[in-house]
PDB file of C-alpha atoms in Angstrom:
ATOM      1  CA  MET A 172       0.000   0.000   0.000  1.00  0.00           C
ATOM      2  CA  ASN A 173       1.152   3.473  -0.660  1.00  0.00           C
ATOM      3  CA  GLU A 174       1.248   6.276   1.846  1.00  0.00           C
ATOM      4  CA  ALA A 175      -1.495   8.303   0.108  1.00  0.00           C
ATOM      5  CA  ALA A 176      -3.988   5.456   0.522  1.00  0.00           C
ATOM      6  CA  ASN A 177      -3.156   5.142   4.217  1.00  0.00           C
ATOM      7  CA  ARG A 178      -3.544   8.886   4.673  1.00  0.00           C
ATOM      8  CA  GLY A 179      -6.930   8.835   2.873  1.00  0.00           C
ATOM      9  CA  GLY A 180      -8.152   5.954   5.025  1.00  0.00           C
ATOM     10  CA  MET A 181      -7.057   7.746   8.181  1.00  0.00           C
ATOM     11  CA  ILE A 182      -8.880  10.923   7.122  1.00  0.00           C
ATOM     12  CA  VAL A 183     -12.095   8.953   6.502  1.00  0.00           C
ATOM     13  CA  PHE A 184     -11.724   7.187   9.851  1.00  0.00           C
ATOM     14  CA  VAL A 185     -11.167  10.459  11.763  1.00  0.00           C
ATOM     15  CA  PHE A 186     -14.101  12.103   9.964  1.00  0.00           C
ATOM     16  CA  CYS A 187     -16.420   9.177  10.835  1.00  0.00           C
ATOM     17  CA  MET A 188     -15.335   9.214  14.476  1.00  0.00           C
ATOM     18  CA  ALA A 189     -15.765  12.999  14.732  1.00  0.00           C
ATOM     19  CA  PHE A 190     -19.199  12.787  13.120  1.00  0.00           C
ATOM     20  CA  SER A 191     -20.216  10.016  15.535  1.00  0.00           C
ATOM     21  CA  VAL A 192     -19.109  12.031  18.567  1.00  0.00           C
ATOM     22  CA  VAL A 193     -20.901  15.187  17.381  1.00  0.00           C
ATOM     23  CA  PHE A 194     -24.059  13.234  16.536  1.00  0.00           C
ATOM     24  CA  PHE A 195     -24.016  11.482  19.933  1.00  0.00           C
ATOM     25  CA  ALA A 196     -23.552  14.831  21.721  1.00  0.00           C
ATOM     26  CA  TYR A 197     -26.434  16.344  19.730  1.00  0.00           C
ATOM     27  CA  VAL A 198     -28.775  13.459  20.566  1.00  0.00           C
ATOM     28  CA  MET A 199     -27.875  13.547  24.250  1.00  0.00           C
ATOM     29  CA  ALA A 200     -28.048  17.330  24.618  1.00  0.00           C
ATOM     30  CA  PHE A 201     -30.918  18.435  22.403  1.00  0.00           C
ATOM     31  CA  GLN A 202     -33.269  15.523  21.789  1.00  0.00           C
ATOM     32  CA  PRO A 203     -35.643  14.682  24.646  1.00  0.00           C
ATOM     33  CA  GLY A 204     -35.823  10.949  25.002  1.00  0.00           C
ATOM     34  CA  PRO A 205     -38.104   8.756  27.045  1.00  0.00           C
ATOM     35  CA  ILE A 206     -35.971   9.277  30.152  1.00  0.00           C
ATOM     36  CA  ASP A 207     -36.198  13.065  29.820  1.00  0.00           C
ATOM     37  CA  THR A 208     -39.964  12.995  29.353  1.00  0.00           C
ATOM     38  CA  ILE A 209     -40.596  11.010  32.551  1.00  0.00           C
ATOM     39  CA  LYS A 210     -40.234  13.381  35.440  1.00  0.00           C
ATOM     40  CA  TYR A 211     -40.533  12.185  39.022  1.00  0.00           C
ATOM     41  CA  PRO A 212     -42.877  13.046  40.375  1.00  0.00           C
ATOM     42  CA  PRO A 213     -44.868  13.623  37.170  1.00  0.00           C
ATOM     43  CA  GLY A 214     -47.043  16.608  36.417  1.00  0.00           C
ATOM     44  CA  GLY A 215     -45.115  18.964  38.660  1.00  0.00           C
ATOM     45  CA  LEU A 216     -46.493  17.268  41.768  1.00  0.00           C
ATOM     46  CA  THR A 217     -44.533  17.163  44.965  1.00  0.00           C
ATOM     47  CA  LYS A 218     -43.427  13.727  46.097  1.00  0.00           C
ATOM     48  CA  ASP A 219     -46.091  13.659  48.844  1.00  0.00           C
ATOM     49  CA  ALA A 220     -48.849  14.723  46.423  1.00  0.00           C
ATOM     50  CA  PHE A 221     -47.724  12.046  43.963  1.00  0.00           C
ATOM     51  CA  ILE A 222     -47.875   9.377  46.695  1.00  0.00           C
ATOM     52  CA  LYS A 223     -51.369  10.575  47.690  1.00  0.00           C
ATOM     53  CA  VAL A 224     -52.572  10.316  44.074  1.00  0.00           C
ATOM     54  CA  ARG A 225     -51.234   6.760  43.847  1.00  0.00           C
ATOM     55  CA  GLN A 226     -52.902   5.856  47.163  1.00  0.00           C
ATOM     56  CA  ASP A 227     -56.191   7.356  45.953  1.00  0.00           C
ATOM     57  CA  TRP A 228     -55.983   5.230  42.807  1.00  0.00           C
ATOM     58  CA  ALA A 229     -55.358   2.120  44.895  1.00  0.00           C
ATOM     59  CA  THR A 230     -58.384   2.737  47.138  1.00  0.00           C
ATOM     60  CA  SER A 231     -61.474   0.892  45.929  1.00  0.00           C
ATOM     61  CA  THR A 232     -64.921   2.503  45.869  1.00  0.00           C
ATOM     62  CA  PRO A 233     -68.230   1.330  44.371  1.00  0.00           C
ATOM     63  CA  GLU A 234     -67.921   4.064  41.720  1.00  0.00           C
ATOM     64  CA  LYS A 235     -64.466   2.839  40.689  1.00  0.00           C
ATOM     65  CA  ILE A 236     -65.711  -0.746  40.506  1.00  0.00           C
ATOM     66  CA  GLU A 237     -68.642   0.247  38.282  1.00  0.00           C
ATOM     67  CA  ARG A 238     -66.396   2.383  36.085  1.00  0.00           C
ATOM     68  CA  GLY A 239     -63.908  -0.495  35.921  1.00  0.00           C
ATOM     69  CA  LYS A 240     -66.640  -2.837  34.719  1.00  0.00           C
ATOM     70  CA  LYS A 241     -67.474  -0.468  31.859  1.00  0.00           C
ATOM     71  CA  LEU A 242     -63.790   0.015  30.998  1.00  0.00           C
ATOM     72  CA  PHE A 243     -63.218  -3.741  31.001  1.00  0.00           C
ATOM     73  CA  GLN A 244     -66.100  -4.173  28.571  1.00  0.00           C
ATOM     74  CA  VAL A 245     -64.788  -1.399  26.301  1.00  0.00           C
ATOM     75  CA  HIS A 246     -61.062  -2.208  26.279  1.00  0.00           C
ATOM     76  CA  LEU A 247     -60.681  -5.870  27.127  1.00  0.00           C
ATOM     77  CA  SER A 248     -63.847  -7.902  26.632  1.00  0.00           C
ATOM     78  CA  PHE A 249     -62.990  -8.598  22.983  1.00  0.00           C
ATOM     79  CA  LEU A 250     -59.577 -10.001  24.033  1.00  0.00           C
ATOM     80  CA  VAL A 251     -60.340 -11.983  27.160  1.00  0.00           C
ATOM     81  CA  ASN A 252     -63.351 -13.654  28.659  1.00  0.00           C
ATOM     82  CA  GLU A 253     -64.167 -12.093  32.007  1.00  0.00           C
ATOM     83  CA  SER A 254     -64.926 -15.473  33.561  1.00  0.00           C
ATOM     84  CA  ASP A 255     -61.453 -16.761  32.533  1.00  0.00           C
ATOM     85  CA  VAL A 256     -59.762 -13.776  34.177  1.00  0.00           C
ATOM     86  CA  VAL A 257     -61.815 -14.119  37.349  1.00  0.00           C
ATOM     87  CA  ALA A 258     -61.134 -17.879  37.424  1.00  0.00           C
ATOM     88  CA  ALA A 259     -57.385 -17.214  37.111  1.00  0.00           C
ATOM     89  CA  LEU A 260     -57.520 -14.633  39.909  1.00  0.00           C
ATOM     90  CA  ASN A 261     -59.525 -16.993  42.126  1.00  0.00           C
ATOM     91  CA  GLY A 262     -57.232 -19.911  41.297  1.00  0.00           C
ATOM     92  CA  ASP A 263     -53.492 -19.892  40.726  1.00  0.00           C
ATOM     93  CA  LEU A 264     -53.140 -16.125  41.013  1.00  0.00           C
ATOM     94  CA  LYS A 265     -55.193 -15.636  44.181  1.00  0.00           C
ATOM     95  CA  ASN A 266     -52.175 -14.858  46.354  1.00  0.00           C
ATOM     96  CA  LYS A 267     -51.144 -12.173  43.827  1.00  0.00           C
ATOM     97  CA  ALA A 268     -54.581 -10.533  43.645  1.00  0.00           C
ATOM     98  CA  THR A 269     -53.651  -7.615  45.895  1.00  0.00           C
ATOM     99  CA  GLU A 270     -54.475  -4.087  44.720  1.00  0.00           C
ATOM    100  CA  VAL A 271     -51.034  -3.585  43.192  1.00  0.00           C
ATOM    101  CA  GLY A 272     -50.784  -7.172  41.955  1.00  0.00           C
ATOM    102  CA  THR A 273     -54.093  -6.909  40.103  1.00  0.00           C
ATOM    103  CA  PHE A 274     -53.045  -3.541  38.635  1.00  0.00           C
ATOM    104  CA  ASN A 275     -49.841  -5.180  37.347  1.00  0.00           C
ATOM    105  CA  PHE A 276     -51.915  -8.099  36.052  1.00  0.00           C
ATOM    106  CA  VAL A 277     -54.029  -5.648  34.029  1.00  0.00           C
ATOM    107  CA  THR A 278     -50.999  -3.627  32.905  1.00  0.00           C
ATOM    108  CA  ASN A 279     -48.780  -6.485  31.735  1.00  0.00           C
ATOM    109  CA  GLY A 280     -51.346  -8.710  30.071  1.00  0.00           C
ATOM    110  CA  MET A 281     -53.835 -10.951  31.737  1.00  0.00           C
ATOM    111  CA  LEU A 282     -53.621 -14.505  30.577  1.00  0.00           C
ATOM    112  CA  GLU A 283     -51.139 -16.655  28.694  1.00  0.00           C
ATOM    113  CA  ASN A 284     -53.230 -16.552  25.526  1.00  0.00           C
ATOM    114  CA  VAL A 285     -53.359 -12.734  25.633  1.00  0.00           C
ATOM    115  CA  ARG A 286     -49.888 -11.436  24.862  1.00  0.00           C
ATOM    116  CA  GLY A 287     -50.677  -7.741  24.681  1.00  0.00           C
ATOM    117  CA  LYS A 288     -49.841  -5.239  27.335  1.00  0.00           C
ATOM    118  CA  PHE A 289     -52.417  -2.628  28.127  1.00  0.00           C
ATOM    119  CA  MET A 290     -50.165   0.396  28.597  1.00  0.00           C
ATOM    120  CA  TYR A 291     -52.341   2.399  26.197  1.00  0.00           C
ATOM    121  CA  ILE A 292     -55.006   2.511  28.903  1.00  0.00           C
ATOM    122  CA  SER A 293     -54.364   5.339  31.373  1.00  0.00           C
ATOM    123  CA  ASP A 294     -53.137   4.531  34.883  1.00  0.00           C
ATOM    124  CA  GLU A 295     -56.411   5.675  36.427  1.00  0.00           C
ATOM    125  CA  ASP A 296     -58.457   3.493  34.062  1.00  0.00           C
ATOM    126  CA  ARG A 297     -56.226   0.455  34.714  1.00  0.00           C
ATOM    127  CA  TRP A 298     -56.679   0.987  38.460  1.00  0.00           C
ATOM    128  CA  ASP A 299     -60.466   1.027  37.987  1.00  0.00           C
ATOM    129  CA  ILE A 300     -60.329  -2.178  35.929  1.00  0.00           C
ATOM    130  CA  ALA A 301     -58.175  -3.725  38.674  1.00  0.00           C
ATOM    131  CA  HIS A 302     -60.767  -2.693  41.311  1.00  0.00           C
ATOM    132  CA  TYR A 303     -63.516  -4.292  39.239  1.00  0.00           C
ATOM    133  CA  LEU A 304     -61.592  -7.551  38.841  1.00  0.00           C
ATOM    134  CA  ARG A 305     -60.650  -7.612  42.542  1.00  0.00           C
ATOM    135  CA  SER A 306     -64.324  -7.220  43.424  1.00  0.00           C
ATOM    136  CA  LYS A 307     -64.856 -10.590  41.688  1.00  0.00           C
ATOM    137  CA  VAL A 308     -62.097 -12.353  43.668  1.00  0.00           C
ATOM    138  CA  GLN A 309     -63.311 -14.203  46.751  1.00  0.00           C
ATOM    139  CA  GLY A 310     -61.240 -13.286  49.823  1.00  0.00           C
ATOM    140  CA  ALA A 311     -58.720 -11.190  47.884  1.00  0.00           C
ATOM    141  CA  PRO A 312     -55.582 -10.315  49.859  1.00  0.00           C
ATOM    142  CA  SER A 313     -54.736  -6.684  50.506  1.00  0.00           C
ATOM    143  CA  SER A 314     -51.473  -4.870  49.959  1.00  0.00           C
ATOM    144  CA  ASN A 315     -52.567  -1.966  52.200  1.00  0.00           C
ATOM    145  CA  LYS A 316     -50.400  -1.649  55.290  1.00  0.00           C
ATOM    146  CA  LYS A 317     -52.312  -0.850  58.428  1.00  0.00           C
TER     147      LYS A 317
END
């Protein structure tokens, strides 16, 4: 190889490395990514207010149960049979049917034959669906600390 070819290859290499560094710096500094868009606590809430909102969501009321029933019918009834979900929660999953456990069950997909996650449903709506499903579980455990 001649020296001109080596010099040309080195110039291309240095240019590519410089471009990569500048591009990486641009992406990190100027482009908001998913980490930048998730602020804790969200919505400008204080940490205590955020905890209170989460506790309010986790507290079951008859209104939330009724709303959860309607939301289940709208969002999930075409994917899963309600009786199958209730049977799973009353059977193998009974010890996981706490408030938070049922919320996670709704969030991450309900049964083995339903692979979808339901993150498109808002947190508040998923909590209401979880309250509705928990109302169907006989002797459901509680995750509330007293």
